[in-house]
mmCIF file of C-alpha atoms in Angstrom:
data_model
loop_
_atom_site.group_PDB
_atom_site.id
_atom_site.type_symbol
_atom_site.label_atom_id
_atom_site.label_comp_id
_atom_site.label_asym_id
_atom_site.label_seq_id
_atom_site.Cartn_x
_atom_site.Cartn_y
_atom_site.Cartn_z
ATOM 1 C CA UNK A 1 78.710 95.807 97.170
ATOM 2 C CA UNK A 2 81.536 97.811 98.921
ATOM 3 C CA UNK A 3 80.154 100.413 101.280
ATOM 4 C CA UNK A 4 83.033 102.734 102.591
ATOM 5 C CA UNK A 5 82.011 105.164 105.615
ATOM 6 C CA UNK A 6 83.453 108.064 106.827
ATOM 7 C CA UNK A 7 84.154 109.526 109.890
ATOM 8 C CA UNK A 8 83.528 111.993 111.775
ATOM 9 C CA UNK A 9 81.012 113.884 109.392
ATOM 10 C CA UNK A 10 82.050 117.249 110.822
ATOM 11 C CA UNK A 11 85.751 118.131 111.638
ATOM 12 C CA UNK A 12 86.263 121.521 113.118
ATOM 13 C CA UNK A 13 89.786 122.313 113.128
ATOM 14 C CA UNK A 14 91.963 125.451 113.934
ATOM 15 C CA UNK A 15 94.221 126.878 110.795
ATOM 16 C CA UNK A 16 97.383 125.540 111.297
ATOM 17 C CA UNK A 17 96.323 122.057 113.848
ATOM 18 C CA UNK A 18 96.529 118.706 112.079
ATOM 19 C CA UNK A 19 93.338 116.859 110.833
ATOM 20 C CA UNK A 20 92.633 113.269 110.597
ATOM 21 C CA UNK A 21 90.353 112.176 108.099
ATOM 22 C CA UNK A 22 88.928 107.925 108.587
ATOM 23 C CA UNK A 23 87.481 105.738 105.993
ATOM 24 C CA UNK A 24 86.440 102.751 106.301
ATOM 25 C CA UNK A 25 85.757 100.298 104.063
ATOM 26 C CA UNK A 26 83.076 97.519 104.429
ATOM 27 C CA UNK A 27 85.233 94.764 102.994
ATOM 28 C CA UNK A 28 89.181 94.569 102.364
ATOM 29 C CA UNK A 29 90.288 96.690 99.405
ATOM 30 C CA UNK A 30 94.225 96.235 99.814
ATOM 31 C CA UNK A 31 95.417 99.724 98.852
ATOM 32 C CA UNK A 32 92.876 100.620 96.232
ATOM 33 C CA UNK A 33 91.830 103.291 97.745
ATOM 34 C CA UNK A 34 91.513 107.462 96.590
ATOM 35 C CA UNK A 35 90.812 111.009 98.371
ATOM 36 C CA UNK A 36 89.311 113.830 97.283
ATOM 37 C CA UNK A 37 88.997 117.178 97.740
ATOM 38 C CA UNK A 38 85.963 119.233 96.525
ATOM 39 C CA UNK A 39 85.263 123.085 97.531
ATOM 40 C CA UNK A 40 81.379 124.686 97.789
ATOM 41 C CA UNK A 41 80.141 124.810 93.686
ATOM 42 C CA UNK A 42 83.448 122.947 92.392
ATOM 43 C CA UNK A 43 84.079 119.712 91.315
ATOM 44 C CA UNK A 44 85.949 117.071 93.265
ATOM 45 C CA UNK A 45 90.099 117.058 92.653
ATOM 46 C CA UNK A 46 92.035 114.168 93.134
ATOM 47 C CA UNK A 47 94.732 114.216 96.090
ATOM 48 C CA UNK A 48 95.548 110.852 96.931
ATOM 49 C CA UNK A 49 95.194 107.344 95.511
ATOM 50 C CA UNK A 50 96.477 103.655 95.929
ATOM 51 C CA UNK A 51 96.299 105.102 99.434
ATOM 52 C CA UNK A 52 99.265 106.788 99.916
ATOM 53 C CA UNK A 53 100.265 108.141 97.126
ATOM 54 C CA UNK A 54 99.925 112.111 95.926
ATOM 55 C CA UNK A 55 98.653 113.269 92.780
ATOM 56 C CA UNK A 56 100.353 115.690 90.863
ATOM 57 C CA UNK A 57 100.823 118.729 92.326
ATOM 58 C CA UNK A 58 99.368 117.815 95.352
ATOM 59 C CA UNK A 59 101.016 119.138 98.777
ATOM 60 C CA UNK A 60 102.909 117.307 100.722
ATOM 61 C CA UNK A 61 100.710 118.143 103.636
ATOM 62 C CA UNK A 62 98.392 115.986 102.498
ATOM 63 C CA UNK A 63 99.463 112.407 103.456
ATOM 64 C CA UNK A 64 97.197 109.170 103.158
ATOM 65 C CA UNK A 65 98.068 105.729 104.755
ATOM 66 C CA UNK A 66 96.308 102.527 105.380
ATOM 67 C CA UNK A 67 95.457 98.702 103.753
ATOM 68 C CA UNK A 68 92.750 96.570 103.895
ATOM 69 C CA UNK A 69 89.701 98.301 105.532
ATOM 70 C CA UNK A 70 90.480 100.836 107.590
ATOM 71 C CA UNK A 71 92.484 104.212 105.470
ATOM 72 C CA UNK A 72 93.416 107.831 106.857
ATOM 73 C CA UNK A 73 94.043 110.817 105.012
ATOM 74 C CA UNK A 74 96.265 113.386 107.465
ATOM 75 C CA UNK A 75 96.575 117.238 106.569
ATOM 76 C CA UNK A 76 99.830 118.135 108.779
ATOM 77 C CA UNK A 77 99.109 121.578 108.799
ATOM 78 C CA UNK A 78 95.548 123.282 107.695
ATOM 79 C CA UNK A 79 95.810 126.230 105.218
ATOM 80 C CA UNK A 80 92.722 128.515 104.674
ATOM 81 C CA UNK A 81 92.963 126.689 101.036
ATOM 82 C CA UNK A 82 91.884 122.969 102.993
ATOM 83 C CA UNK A 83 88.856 124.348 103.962
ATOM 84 C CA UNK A 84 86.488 121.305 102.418
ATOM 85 C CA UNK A 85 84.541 118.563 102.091
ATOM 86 C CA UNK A 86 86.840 115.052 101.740
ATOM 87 C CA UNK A 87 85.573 111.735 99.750
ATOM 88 C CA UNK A 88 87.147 108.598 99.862
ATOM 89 C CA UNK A 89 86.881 106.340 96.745
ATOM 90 C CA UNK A 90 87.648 102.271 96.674
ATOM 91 C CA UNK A 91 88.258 101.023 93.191
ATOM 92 C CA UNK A 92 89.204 97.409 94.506
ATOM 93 C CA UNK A 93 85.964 96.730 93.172
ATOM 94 C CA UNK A 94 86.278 98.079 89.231
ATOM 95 C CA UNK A 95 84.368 98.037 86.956
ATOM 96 C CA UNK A 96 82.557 99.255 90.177
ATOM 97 C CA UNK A 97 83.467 102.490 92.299
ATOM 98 C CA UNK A 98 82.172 103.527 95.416
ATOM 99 C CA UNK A 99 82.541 106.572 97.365
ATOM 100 C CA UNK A 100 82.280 107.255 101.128
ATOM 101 C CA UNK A 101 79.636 110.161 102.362
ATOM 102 C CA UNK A 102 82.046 112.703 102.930
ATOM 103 C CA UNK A 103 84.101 114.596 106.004
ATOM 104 C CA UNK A 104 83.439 118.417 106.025
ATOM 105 C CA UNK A 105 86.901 120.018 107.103
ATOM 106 C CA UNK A 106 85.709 123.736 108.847
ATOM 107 C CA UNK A 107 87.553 126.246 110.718
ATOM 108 C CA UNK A 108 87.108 126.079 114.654
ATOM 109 C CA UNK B 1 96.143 119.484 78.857
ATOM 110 C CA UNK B 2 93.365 116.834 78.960
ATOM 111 C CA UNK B 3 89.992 118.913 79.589
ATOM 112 C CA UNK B 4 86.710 118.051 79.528
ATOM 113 C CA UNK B 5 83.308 119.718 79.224
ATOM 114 C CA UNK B 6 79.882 118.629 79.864
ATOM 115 C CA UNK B 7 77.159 119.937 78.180
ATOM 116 C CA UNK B 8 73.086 119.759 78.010
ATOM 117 C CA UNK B 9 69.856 120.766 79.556
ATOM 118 C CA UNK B 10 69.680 121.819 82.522
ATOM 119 C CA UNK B 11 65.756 121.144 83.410
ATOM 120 C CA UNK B 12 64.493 117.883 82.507
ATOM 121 C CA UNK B 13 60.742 116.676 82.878
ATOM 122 C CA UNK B 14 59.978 113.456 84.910
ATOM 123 C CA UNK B 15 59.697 110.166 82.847
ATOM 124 C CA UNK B 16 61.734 111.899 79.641
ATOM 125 C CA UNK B 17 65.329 111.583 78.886
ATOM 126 C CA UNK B 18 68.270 113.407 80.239
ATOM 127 C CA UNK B 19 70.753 113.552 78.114
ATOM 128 C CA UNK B 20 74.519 115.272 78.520
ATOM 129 C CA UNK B 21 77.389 115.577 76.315
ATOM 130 C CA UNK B 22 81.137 115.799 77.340
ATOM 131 C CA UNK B 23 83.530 117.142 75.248
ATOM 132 C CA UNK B 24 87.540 116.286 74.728
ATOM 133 C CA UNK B 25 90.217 118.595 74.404
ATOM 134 C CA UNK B 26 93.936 117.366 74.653
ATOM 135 C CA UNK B 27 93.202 113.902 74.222
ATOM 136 C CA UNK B 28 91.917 111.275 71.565
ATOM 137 C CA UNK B 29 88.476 109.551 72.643
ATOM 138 C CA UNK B 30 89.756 106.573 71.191
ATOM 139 C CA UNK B 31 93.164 106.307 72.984
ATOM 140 C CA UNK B 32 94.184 103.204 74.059
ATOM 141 C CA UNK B 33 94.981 105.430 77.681
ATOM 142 C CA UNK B 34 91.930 106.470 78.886
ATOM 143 C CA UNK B 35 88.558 105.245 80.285
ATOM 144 C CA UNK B 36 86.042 108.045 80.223
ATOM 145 C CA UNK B 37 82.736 108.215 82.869
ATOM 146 C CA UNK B 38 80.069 110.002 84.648
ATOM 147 C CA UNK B 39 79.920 110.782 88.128
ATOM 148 C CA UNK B 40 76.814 112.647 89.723
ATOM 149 C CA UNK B 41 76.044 114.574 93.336
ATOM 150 C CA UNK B 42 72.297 115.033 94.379
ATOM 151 C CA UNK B 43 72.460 118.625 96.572
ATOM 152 C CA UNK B 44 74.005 117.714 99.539
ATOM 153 C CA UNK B 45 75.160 114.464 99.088
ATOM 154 C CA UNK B 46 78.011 112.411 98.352
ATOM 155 C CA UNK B 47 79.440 111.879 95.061
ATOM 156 C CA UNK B 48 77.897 108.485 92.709
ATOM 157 C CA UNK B 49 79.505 106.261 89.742
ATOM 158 C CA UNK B 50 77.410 106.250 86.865
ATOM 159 C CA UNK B 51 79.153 104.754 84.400
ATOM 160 C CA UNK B 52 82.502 104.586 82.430
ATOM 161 C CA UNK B 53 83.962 103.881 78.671
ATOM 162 C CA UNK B 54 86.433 102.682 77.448
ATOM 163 C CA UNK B 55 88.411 104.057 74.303
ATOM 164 C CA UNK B 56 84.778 104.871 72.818
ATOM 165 C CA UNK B 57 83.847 100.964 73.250
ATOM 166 C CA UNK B 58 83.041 98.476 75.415
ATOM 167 C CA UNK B 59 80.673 100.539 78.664
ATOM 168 C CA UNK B 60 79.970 100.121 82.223
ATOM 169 C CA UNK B 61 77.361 100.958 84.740
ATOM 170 C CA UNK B 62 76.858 101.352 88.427
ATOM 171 C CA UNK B 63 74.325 97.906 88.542
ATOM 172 C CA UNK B 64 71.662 100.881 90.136
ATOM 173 C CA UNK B 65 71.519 102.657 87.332
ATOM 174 C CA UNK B 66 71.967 99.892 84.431
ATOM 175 C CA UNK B 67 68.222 99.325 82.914
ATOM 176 C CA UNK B 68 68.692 103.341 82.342
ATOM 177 C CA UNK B 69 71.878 104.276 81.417
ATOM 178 C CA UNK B 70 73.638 104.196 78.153
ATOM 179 C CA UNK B 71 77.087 105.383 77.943
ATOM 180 C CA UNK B 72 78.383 106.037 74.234
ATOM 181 C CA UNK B 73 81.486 107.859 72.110
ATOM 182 C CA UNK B 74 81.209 109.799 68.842
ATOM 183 C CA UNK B 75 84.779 109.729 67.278
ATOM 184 C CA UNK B 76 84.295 112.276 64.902
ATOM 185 C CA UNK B 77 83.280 114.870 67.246
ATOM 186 C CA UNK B 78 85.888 113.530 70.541
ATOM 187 C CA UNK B 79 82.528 113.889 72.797
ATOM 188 C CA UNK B 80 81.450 110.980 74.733
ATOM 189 C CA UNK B 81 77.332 111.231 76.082
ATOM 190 C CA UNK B 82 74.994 109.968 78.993
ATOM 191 C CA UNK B 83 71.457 108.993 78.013
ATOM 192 C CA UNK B 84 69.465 108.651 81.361
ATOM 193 C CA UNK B 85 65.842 107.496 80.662
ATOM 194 C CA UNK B 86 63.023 107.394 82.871
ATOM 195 C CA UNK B 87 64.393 110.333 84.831
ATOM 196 C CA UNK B 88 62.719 111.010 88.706
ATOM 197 C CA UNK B 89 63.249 113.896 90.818
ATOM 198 C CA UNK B 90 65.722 111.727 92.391
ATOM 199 C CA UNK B 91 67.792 112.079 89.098
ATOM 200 C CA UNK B 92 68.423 115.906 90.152
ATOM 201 C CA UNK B 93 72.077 116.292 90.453
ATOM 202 C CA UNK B 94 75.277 117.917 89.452
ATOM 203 C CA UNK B 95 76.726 115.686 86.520
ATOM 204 C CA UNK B 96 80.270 115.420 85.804
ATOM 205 C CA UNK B 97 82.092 114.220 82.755
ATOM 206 C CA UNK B 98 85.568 112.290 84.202
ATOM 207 C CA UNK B 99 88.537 110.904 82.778
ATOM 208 C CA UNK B 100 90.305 108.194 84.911
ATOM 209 C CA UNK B 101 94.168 108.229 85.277
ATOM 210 C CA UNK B 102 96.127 106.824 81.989
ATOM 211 C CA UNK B 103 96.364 103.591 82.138
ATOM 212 C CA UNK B 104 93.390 102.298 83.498
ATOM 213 C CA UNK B 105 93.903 103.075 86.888
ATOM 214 C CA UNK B 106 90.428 103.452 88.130
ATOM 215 C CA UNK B 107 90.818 107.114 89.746
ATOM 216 C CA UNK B 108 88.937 110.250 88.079
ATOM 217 C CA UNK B 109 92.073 112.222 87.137
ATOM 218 C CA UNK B 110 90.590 115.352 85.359
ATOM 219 C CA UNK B 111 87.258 116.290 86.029
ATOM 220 C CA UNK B 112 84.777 118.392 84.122
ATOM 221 C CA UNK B 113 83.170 121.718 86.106
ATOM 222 C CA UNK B 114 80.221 119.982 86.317
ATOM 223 C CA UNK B 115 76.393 121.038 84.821
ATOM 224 C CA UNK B 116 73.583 120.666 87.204
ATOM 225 C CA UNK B 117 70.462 119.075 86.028
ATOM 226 C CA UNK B 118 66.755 119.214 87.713
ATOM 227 C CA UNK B 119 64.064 116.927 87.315
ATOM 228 C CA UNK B 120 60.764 118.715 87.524
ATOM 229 C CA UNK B 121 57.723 118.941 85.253
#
C-alpha cells in the first residue's frame, strides 16, 4: 500500500504571498500524481494531475511539479478564492487510489 | 456536461445496509470512456477510495472495504449504486459519486455535491 503524506498540515499565508504545498509519497509513483482543491461543505475539484499538468479551467497560478516521491503544488499568488484545504492523490497504484491527509491553506 | 448526483438515506442504523444511488446526466453509463466510483470523507478527515466501475461492468474496491462493498450499474436508468453492508459508526461520512477523466485516466474529473450519511441506531 502507497501512503502519501502531506506537509505542513496548516499553512497560514498572506493574500497575495506564494504557498508551497509538499506531498510525499511512500514509494515511487513516477508522475502519477493529482491535487485537489475542496472548500468548507463542497466537494473536492480537480486542479492538477500527472503532476504538472492543469485541469481545465484551472489558473495558471496553480502550478504542480515533481517525480518519483516527493511532488509540490505552488499557488504563485493567493486569491481570497484559494482559501482551502489541498489533497494529493497517487494513482500509480490503480485499480488502487490513495489520498494524502490534507494541507489547510488560511489567511495569515 | 457530464453531471452526477448521488442519492439515498441519509441516517443509517448500525449492522444494516447503506445504500446510495448516483445518477448520469450528459453521459452514457455504458461508454467505453468512463470509469465511474465512490469516494467518501468521515468529518474532518481526508478523502477515501471506495470503489470504481467500469462501463457498468467489471468493479473495484479499496481491499479495506472489499468483504462489504458492491459496486453495480443499471443501464436503463444511467445510475450506478453503492451497497455498503455491515455499516459502523465509522461508516459516517460524506459520500460522493465520481467520474474519472475519459479515458481511463485514474483522476476523479467531475464530482457529485456529495450526500452525507450517519450511522447511528
Amino acid at each position: 500500500e502507497i501512503v502519501m503524506a502531506q506537509s505542513p498540515a496548516t499553512l497560514s499565508v498572506s493574500p497575495g504571498d506564494r504557498a508551497t504545498l509538499s506531498c510525499r509519497a511512500s514509494q515511487t509513483i513516477n508522475r502519477d500524481l493529482a491535487w485537489y482543491q475542496q472548500k468548507p461543505g463542497q466537494a473536492p475539484r480537480l486542479l492538477i494531475y500527472a503532476a504538472s499538468t492543469r485541469a481545465t479551467g484551472v489558473p495558471a497560478r496553480f502550478s504542480g511539479s515533481g517525480s518519483g516521491t516527493e511532488f509540490t503544488l505552488t499557488i504563485s499568488s493567493l486569491q481570497s478564492e484559494d482559501f482551502a484545504v489541498y489533497y494529493c492523490q497517487e494513482y500509480n497504484n490503480w485499480p488502487s487510489l490513495t489520498f494524502g491527509g490534507g494541507t489547510k491553506v488560511e489567511i495569515k | 456536461q457530464l453531471q452526477l448526483q448521488e442519492s439515498g438515506p441519509g441516517l443509517v442504523k448500525p449492522s444494516e445496509t447503506l445504500s446510495l444511488t448516483c445518477t448520469v446526466s450528459g453521459a452514457s453509463i455504458n461508454s467505453d470512456n468512463y470509469f465511474w466510483g465512490w469516494i467518501r470523507q468521515p468529518p474532518g478527515k481526508t478523502l477515501e477510495w471506495i470503489g470504481s466501475n467500469y462501463n457498468g461492468g467489471s468493479s473495484f474496491y479499496n481491499p479495506s472495504l472489499e468483504s462489504r462493498v458492491t459496486i453495480s450499474a443499471d443501464s436503463s436508468r444511467n445510475q450506478f449504486s453503492l451497497k455498503l453492508r455491515s455499516v459502523t459508526a465509522a461508516d459516517t461520512a460524506a459520500y460522493y459519486c465520481v467520474s474519472l477523466m475519459p479515458g481511463g485516466l485514474p483522476v476523479l474529473d467531475v464530482w457529485g455535491k456529495g450526500t452525507t450519511v450517519t450511522v447511528s441506531s
